[in-house]
Coordinates of C-alpha atoms in Angstrom, one line a residue:
X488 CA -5.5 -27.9 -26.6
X489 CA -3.5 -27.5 -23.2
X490 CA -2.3 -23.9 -22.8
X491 CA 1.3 -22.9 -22.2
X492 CA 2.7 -21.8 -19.1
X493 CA 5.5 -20.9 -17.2
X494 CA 5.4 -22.8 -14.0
X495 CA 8.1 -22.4 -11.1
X496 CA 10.0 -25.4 -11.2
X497 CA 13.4 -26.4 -9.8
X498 CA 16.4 -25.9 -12.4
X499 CA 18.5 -29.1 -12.3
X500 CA 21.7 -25.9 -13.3
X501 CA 23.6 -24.1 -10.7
X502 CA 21.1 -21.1 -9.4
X503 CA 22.0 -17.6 -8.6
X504 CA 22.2 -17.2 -5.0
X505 CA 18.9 -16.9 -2.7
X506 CA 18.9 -14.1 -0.4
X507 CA 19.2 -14.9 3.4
X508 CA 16.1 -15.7 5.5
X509 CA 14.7 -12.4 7.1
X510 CA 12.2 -13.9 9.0
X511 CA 12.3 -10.3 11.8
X512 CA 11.3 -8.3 9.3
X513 CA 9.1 -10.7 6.9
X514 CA 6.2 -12.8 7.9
X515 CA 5.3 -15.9 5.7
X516 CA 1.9 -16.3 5.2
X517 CA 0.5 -19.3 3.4
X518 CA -2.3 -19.4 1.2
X519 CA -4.0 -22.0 -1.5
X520 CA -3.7 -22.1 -5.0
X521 CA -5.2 -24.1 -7.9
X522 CA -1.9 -24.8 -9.3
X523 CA -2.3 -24.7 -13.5
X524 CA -2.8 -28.2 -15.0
X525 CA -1.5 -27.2 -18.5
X526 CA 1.4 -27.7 -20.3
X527 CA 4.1 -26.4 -18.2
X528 CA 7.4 -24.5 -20.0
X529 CA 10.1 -23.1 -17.5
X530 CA 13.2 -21.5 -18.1
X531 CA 15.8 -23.2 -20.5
X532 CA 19.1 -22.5 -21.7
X533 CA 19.0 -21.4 -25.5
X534 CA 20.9 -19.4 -28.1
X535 CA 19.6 -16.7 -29.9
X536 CA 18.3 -17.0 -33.6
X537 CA 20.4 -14.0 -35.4
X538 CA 17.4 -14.7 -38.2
X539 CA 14.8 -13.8 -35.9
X540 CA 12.6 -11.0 -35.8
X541 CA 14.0 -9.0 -32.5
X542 CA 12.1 -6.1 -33.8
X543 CA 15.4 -4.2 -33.9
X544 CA 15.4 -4.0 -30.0
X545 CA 19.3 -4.7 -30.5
X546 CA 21.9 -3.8 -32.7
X547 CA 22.5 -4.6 -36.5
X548 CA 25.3 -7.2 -35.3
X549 CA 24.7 -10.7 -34.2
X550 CA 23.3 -10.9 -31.1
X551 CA 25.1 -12.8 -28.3
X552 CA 24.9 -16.8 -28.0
X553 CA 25.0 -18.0 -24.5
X554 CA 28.7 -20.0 -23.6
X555 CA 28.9 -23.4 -21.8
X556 CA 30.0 -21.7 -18.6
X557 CA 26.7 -19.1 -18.8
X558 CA 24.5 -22.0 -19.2
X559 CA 24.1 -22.8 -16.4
X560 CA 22.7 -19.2 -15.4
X561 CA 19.2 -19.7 -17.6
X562 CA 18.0 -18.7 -20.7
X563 CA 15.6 -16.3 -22.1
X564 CA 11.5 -15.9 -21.5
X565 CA 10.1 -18.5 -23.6
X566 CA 6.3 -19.1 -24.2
X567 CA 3.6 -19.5 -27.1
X568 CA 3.0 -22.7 -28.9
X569 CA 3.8 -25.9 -28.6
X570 CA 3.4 -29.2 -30.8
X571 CA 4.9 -32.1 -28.8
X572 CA 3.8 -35.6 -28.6
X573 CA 3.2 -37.6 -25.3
X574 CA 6.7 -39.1 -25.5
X575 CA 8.5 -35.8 -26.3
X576 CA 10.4 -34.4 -23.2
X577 CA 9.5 -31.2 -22.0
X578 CA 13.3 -29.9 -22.3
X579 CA 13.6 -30.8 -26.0
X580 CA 10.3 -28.9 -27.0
X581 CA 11.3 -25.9 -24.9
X582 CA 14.6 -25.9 -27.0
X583 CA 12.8 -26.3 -30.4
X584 CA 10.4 -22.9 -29.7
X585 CA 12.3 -21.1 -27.6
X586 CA 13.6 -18.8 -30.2
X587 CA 10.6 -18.3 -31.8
X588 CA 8.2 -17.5 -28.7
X589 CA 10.7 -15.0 -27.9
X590 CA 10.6 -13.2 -30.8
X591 CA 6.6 -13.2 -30.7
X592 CA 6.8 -11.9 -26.8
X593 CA 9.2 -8.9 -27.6
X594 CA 7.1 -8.2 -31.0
X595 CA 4.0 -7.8 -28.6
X596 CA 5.5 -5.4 -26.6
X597 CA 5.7 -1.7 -26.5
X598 CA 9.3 -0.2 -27.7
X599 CA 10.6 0.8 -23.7
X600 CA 9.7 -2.8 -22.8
X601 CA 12.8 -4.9 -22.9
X602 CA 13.1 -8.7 -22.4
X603 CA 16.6 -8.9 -21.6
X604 CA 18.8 -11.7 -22.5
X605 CA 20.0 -13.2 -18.8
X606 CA 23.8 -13.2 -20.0
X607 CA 23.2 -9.4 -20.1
X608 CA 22.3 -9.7 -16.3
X609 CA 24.8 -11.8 -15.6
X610 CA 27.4 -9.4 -17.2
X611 CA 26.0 -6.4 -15.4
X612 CA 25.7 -8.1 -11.9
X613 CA 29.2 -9.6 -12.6
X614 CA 27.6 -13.1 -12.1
X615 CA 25.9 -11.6 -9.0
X616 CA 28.9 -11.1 -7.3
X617 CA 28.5 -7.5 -7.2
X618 CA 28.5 -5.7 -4.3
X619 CA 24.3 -5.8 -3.1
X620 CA 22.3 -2.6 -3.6
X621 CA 21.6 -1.8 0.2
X622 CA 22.5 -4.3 3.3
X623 CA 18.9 -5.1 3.4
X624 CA 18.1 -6.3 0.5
X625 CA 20.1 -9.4 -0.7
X626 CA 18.3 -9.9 -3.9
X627 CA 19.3 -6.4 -5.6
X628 CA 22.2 -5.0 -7.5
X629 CA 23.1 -1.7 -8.8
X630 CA 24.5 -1.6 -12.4
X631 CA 24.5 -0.4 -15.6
X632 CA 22.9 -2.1 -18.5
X633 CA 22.7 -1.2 -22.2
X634 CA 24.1 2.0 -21.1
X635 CA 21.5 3.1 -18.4
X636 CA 21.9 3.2 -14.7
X637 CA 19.4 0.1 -13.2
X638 CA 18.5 -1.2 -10.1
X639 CA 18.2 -5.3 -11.0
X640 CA 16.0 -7.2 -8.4
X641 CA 15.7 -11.3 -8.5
X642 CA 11.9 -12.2 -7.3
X643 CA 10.7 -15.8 -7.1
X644 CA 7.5 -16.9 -8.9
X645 CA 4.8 -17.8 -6.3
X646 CA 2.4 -19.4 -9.0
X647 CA 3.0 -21.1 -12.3
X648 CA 1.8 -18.0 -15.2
X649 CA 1.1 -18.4 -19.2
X650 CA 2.9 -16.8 -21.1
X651 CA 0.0 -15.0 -22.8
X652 CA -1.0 -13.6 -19.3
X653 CA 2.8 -13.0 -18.4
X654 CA 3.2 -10.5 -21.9
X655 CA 0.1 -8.8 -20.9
X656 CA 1.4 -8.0 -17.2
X657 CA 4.7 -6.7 -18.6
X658 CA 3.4 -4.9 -21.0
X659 CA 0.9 -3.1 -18.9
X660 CA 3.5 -2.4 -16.0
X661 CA 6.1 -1.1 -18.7
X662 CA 3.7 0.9 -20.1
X663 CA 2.3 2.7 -17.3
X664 CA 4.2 6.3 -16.7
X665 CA 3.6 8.4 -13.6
X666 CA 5.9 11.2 -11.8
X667 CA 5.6 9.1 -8.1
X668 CA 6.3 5.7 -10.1
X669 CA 10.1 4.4 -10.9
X670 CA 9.8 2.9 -14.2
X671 CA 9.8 -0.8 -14.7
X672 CA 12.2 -1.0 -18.1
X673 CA 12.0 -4.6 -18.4
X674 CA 12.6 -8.3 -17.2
X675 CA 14.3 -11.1 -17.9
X676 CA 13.4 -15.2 -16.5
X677 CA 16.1 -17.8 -15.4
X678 CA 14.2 -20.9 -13.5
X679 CA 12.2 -19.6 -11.7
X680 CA 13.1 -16.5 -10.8
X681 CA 12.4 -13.5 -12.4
X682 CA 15.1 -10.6 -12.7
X683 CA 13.0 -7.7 -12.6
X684 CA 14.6 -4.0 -13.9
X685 CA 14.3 -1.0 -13.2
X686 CA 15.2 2.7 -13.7
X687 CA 18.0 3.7 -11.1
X688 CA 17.0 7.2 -9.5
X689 CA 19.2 8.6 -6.9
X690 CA 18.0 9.4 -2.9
X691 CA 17.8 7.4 0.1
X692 CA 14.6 5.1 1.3
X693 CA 12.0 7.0 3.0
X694 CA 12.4 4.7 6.4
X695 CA 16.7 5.8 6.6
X696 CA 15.4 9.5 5.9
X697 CA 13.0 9.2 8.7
X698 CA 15.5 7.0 11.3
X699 CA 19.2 7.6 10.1
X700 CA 20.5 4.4 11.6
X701 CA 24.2 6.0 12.1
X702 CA 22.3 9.3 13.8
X703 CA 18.9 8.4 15.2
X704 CA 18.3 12.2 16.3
X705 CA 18.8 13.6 13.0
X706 CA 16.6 13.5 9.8
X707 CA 17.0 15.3 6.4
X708 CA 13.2 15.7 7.0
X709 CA 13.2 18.0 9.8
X710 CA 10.4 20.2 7.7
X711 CA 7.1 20.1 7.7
X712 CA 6.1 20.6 4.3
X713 CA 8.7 18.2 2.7
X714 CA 6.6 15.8 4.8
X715 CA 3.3 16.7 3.4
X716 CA 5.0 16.5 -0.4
X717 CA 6.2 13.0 0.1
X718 CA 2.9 12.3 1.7
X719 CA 1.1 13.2 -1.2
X720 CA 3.4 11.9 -4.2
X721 CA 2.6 8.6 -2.6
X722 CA -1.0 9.1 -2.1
X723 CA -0.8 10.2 -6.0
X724 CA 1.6 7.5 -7.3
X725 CA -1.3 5.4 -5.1
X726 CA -4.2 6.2 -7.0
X727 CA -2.5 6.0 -9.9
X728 CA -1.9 2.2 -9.6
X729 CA -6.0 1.9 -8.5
X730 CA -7.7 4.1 -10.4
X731 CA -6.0 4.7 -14.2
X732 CA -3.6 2.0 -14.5
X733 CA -6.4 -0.4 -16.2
X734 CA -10.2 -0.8 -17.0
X735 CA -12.0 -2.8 -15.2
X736 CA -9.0 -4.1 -12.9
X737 CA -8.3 -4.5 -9.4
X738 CA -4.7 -3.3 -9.5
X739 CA -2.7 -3.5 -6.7
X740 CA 0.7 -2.3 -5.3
X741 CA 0.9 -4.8 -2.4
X742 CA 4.5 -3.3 -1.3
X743 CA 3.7 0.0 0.2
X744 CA 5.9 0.9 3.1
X745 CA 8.6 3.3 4.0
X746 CA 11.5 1.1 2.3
X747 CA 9.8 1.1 -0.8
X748 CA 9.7 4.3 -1.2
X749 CA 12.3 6.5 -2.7
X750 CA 13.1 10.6 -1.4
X751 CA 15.0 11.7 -4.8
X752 CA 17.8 14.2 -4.3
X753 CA 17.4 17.2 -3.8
X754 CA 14.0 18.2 -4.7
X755 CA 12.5 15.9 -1.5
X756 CA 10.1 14.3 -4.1
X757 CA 8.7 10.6 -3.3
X758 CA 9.2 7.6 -5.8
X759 CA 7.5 4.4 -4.7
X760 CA 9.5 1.7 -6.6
X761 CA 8.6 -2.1 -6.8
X762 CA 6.0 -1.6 -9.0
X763 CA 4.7 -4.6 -10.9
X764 CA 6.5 -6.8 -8.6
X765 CA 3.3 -8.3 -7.3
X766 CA 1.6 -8.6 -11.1
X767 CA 4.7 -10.6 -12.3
X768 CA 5.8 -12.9 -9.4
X769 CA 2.0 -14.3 -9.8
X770 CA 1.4 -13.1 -6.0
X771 CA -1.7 -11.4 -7.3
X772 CA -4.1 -14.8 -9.3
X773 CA -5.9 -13.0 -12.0
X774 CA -6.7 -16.4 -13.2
X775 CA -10.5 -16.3 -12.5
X776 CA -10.9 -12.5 -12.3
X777 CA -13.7 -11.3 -14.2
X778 CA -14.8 -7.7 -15.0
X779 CA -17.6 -7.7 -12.6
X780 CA -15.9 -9.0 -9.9
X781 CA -16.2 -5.6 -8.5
X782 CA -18.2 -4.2 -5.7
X783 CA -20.2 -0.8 -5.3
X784 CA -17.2 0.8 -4.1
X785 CA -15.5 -0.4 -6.8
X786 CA -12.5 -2.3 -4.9
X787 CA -12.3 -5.9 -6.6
X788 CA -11.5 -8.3 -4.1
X789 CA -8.6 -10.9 -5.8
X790 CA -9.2 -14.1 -6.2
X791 CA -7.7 -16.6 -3.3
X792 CA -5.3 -19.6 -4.7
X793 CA -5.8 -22.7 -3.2
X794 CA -2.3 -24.6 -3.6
X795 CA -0.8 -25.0 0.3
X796 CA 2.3 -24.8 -1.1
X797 CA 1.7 -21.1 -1.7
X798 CA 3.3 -18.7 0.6
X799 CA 2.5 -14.6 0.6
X800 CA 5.0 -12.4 1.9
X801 CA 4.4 -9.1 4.1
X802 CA 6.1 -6.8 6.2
X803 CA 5.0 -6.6 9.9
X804 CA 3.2 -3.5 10.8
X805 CA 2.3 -3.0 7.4
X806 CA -0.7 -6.0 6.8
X807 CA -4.1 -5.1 7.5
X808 CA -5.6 -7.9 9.4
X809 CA -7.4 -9.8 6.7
X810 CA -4.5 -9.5 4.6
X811 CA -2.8 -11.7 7.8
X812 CA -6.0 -13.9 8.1
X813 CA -6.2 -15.0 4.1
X814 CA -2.9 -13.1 2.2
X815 CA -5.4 -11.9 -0.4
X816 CA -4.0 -8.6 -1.4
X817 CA -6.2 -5.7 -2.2
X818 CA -6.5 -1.9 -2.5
X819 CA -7.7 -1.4 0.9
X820 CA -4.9 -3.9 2.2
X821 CA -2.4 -1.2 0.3
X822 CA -4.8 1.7 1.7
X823 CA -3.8 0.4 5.4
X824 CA -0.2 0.6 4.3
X825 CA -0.5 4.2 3.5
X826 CA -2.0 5.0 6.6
X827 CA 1.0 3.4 8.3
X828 CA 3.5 5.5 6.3
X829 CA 1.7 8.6 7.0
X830 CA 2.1 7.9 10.7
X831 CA 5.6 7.2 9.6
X832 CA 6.0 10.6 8.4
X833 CA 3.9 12.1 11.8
X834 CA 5.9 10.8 14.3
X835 CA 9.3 9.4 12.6
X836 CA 8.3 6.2 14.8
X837 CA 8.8 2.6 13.1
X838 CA 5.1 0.8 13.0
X839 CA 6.0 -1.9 15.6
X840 CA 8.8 -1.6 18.0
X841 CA 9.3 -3.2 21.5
X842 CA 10.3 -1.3 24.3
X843 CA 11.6 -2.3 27.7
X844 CA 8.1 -1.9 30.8
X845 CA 10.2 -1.2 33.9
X846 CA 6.8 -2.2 36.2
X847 CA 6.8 -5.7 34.6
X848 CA 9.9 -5.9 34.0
X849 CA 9.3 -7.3 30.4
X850 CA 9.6 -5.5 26.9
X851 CA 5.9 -4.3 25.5
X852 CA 5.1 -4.3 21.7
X853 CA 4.5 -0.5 20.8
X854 CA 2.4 0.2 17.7
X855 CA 2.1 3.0 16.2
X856 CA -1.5 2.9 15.2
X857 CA -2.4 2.5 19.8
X858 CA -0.2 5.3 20.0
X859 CA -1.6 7.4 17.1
X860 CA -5.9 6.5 18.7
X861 CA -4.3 7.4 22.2
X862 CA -3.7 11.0 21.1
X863 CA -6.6 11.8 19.3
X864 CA -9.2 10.5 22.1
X865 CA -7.3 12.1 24.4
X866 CA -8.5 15.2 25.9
X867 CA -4.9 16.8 27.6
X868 CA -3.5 19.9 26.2
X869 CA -0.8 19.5 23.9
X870 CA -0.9 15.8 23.3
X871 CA -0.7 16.3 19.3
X872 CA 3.0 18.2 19.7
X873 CA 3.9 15.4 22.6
X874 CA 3.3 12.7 19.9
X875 CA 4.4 14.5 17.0
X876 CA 8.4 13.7 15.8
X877 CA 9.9 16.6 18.2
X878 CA 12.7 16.5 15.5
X879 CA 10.9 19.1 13.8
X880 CA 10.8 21.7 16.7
X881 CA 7.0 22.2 17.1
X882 CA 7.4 23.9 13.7
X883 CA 4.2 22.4 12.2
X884 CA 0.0 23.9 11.7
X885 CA -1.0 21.6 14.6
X886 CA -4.5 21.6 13.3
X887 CA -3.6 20.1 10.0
X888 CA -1.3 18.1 11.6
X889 CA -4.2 16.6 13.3
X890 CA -6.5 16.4 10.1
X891 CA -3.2 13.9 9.1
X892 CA -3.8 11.9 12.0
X893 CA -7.4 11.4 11.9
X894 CA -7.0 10.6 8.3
X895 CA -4.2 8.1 8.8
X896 CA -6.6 6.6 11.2
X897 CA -8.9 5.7 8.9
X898 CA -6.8 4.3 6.5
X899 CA -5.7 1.8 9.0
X900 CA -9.1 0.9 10.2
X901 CA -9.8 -2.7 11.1
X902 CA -12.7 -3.1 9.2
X903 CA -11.5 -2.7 5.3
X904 CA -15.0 -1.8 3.9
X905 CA -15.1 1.6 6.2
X906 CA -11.5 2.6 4.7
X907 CA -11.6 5.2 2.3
X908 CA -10.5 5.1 -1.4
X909 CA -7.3 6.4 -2.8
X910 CA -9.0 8.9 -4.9
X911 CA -10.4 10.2 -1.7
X912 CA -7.5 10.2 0.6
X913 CA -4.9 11.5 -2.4
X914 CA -7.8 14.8 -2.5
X915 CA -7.5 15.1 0.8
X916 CA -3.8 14.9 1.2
X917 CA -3.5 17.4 -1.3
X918 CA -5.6 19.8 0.1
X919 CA -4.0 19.5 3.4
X920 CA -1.0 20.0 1.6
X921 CA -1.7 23.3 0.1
X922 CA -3.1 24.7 3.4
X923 CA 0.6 23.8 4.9
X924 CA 2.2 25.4 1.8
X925 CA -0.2 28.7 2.5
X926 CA 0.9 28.1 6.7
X927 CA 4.5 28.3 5.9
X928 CA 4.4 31.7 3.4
X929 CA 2.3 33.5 6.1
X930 CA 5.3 32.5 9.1
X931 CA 7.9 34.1 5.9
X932 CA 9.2 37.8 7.3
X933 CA 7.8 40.3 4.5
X934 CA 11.0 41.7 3.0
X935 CA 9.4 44.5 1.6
X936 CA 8.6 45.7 4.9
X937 CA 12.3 46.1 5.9
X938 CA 14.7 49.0 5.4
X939 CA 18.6 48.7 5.5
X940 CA 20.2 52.0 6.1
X941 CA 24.2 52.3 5.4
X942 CA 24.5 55.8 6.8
X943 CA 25.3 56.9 10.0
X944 CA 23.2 57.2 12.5

């Protein structure tokens, strides 16, 4: 018996808009894929079944039918069973079960897991006419749904995914709670894209905190030790994702960088956000993974697709170099990430830049990984507080602040088997952490030491 899946296929109704190409900041990188010979079921426009077992995820009342003029926006997540004969048309049995695999996908999962119905997006987004989240980002709105503040973010699916493996992702990603982590509260499926939602927590991206682009010499991050806690909620929130998310499981994040990460208000904490993304776009093939699949050091390599209509996305100066060579994402591809973030957080620098070489008279790609090896094999006097963001005003343990280097450094190595884990570089960040707290409290003046006298003298 063939099993059912949801395959990215073209929607022959109006789409929402696709975001505009960002080609200086995103670099396509093809890869293969095996693409799923089973029974295919995309996205279809249905009505809900007020007699159907919603397992009271709505109210008492009858829940809402989609209108001709919504219809053409997509339907809900449809899956499970099908019994159709060679002649039957895959629209008409996609319309028969519709209602029914619903049902079965929201009874299987957990109560904060929400498959939303995508006139409830629609509504929310004001048919995705809403003003955009943040200039950069096409693809996202702010809103409020079912009463919550959201962030809503439209994906495309890079593979085709059952719908048995598609519950289990969501399930798994909605289920999984960690202070560093912005909560994934649910999803919803038109065509093929995927609306994916999540919890809306105020701050500002960690790259705008680091370079204001309406002041370039100032930063809310002028602190050392504000550094070092955003450093280590990541490397936490990090090892999370590795290390307890699942048994036996080579989860990934594949989004680390300094955009995807959230500085909350006022507290300086760090949120990374996009969570999941990777798991439910299908941009991670669990398709042949098997428990052993994993090596001594316990990283599990992800298995490779082998469709060339494939494509991988990743943000320059943030792929490792096997991640460029085969766009098979892994925890040491997000391990070199980290690294670049931290020597985000070091210097304030972006991770590649271009700047103008007056002797040749041409511009010269600056990374921040040459500049980062330049200064720690160099012998000169004061070449940590030279590359060190000056925005901070030398106010800084420089021996720590080299421990950060030389750590970064070895996230970002070229060779990904000499990278260290997360549990290892989230202990060490940590540590380093607390030795900056203790820094900072010996610099403090002892008020106990100082008498005010109100008397004459």
């Amino acid at each position: 018996m063939k099993s059912d899946a949801i395959e990215p296929k073209p929607s022959t109704t109006p789409t929402t808009p696709k975001p505009p190409s960002s080609s200086s900041s995103r670099t396509k990188i093809s890869k293969s894929s095996e693409l799923n010979n089973s029974q295919t079921i995309s996205a279809a426009t249905t009505s809900s079944n007020p007699n159907s077992n919603n397992n009271n995820r709505y109210s008492s009342s009858k829940p809402p039918t989609y209108t001709s003029d919504l219809d053409s926006y997509g339907s809900f997540l449809t899956g499970g069973n099908t019994n159709n004969s060679s002649s039957s048309s895959s629209s008409s049995i996609i319309t028969s079960t519709s209602n029914s695999t619903l049902s079965s996908l929201r009874v299987s999962l957990p109560e904060t897991a929400y498959i939303y119905d995508f006139k409830e997006i629609a509504t929310a987004t004001n048919n995705f006419l809403a003003k955009r989240y943040s200039s950069s980002s096409s693809s996202a709105w702010k809103c409020s749904l079912r009463g919550k503040n959201v962030l809503i973010f439209q994906r495309k699916f890079r593979r085709s995914i059952e719908t048995s493996q598609l519950r289990e992702r969501l399930s798994f990603v909605c289920k999984s709670h960690h202070m560093s982590l912005i909560k994934l509260l649910g999803a919803s499926i038109s065509g093929d894209h995927i609306y994916l939602v999540y919890d809306f927590v105020n701050g500002s991206n960690l790259a705008h905190c680091l370079r204001n682009p309406k002041n370039p010499s100032y930063t809310v991050l002028s602190n050392w030790n504000s550094r070092m806690q955003i450093a280590a909620d990541i490397a936490q929130g990090l090892e999370y994702i590795h290390h307890y998310t699942g048994l036996n499981r080579a989860h990934v994040h594949n989004y680390i960088k300094s955009t995807s990460v959230i500085v909350t208000e006022p507290s300086f904490n760090a949120k990374i956000c996009h969570f999941g993304t990777a798991e439910l776009c299908g941009e991670i093939n669990r398709d042949q993974e098997n428990h052993s699949d994993t090596n001594t050091k316990g990283d599990s390599k992800l298995k490779r697709s082998d469709s060339r209509n494939m494509k991988f996305e990743g943000t320059r100066g943030y792929m490792s170099a096997e991640f460029q060579i085969d766009g098979i994402a892994t925890q040491k591809s997000d391990v070199f990430a980290f690294g670049i973030v931290i020597l985000e957080l070091l210097t304030g620098e972006e991770p590649l830049k271009y700047r103008f070489d007056k002797e040749k008279g041409d511009y010269k790609r600056v990374s921040v990984i040459e500049t980062a090896k330049d200064t720690i094999e160099s012998d000169e006097p004061g070449r940590i507080r030279r590359w060190i963001d000056r925005r901070m005003k030398d106010s800084y343990p420089v021996e720590i602040a080299e421990k950060m280097t030389r750590l970064a450094l070895e996230c970002v190595d070229v060779d990904p088997e000499k990278r260290p884990d997360m549990r290892h570089v989230s202990g060490k960040v940590s540590k380093l952490y607390l030795q900056s707290r203790k820094w900072a409290e010996k610099l403090k003046v002892p008020t106990d030491m100082i008498t005010v006298s109100l008397g004459p003298r």
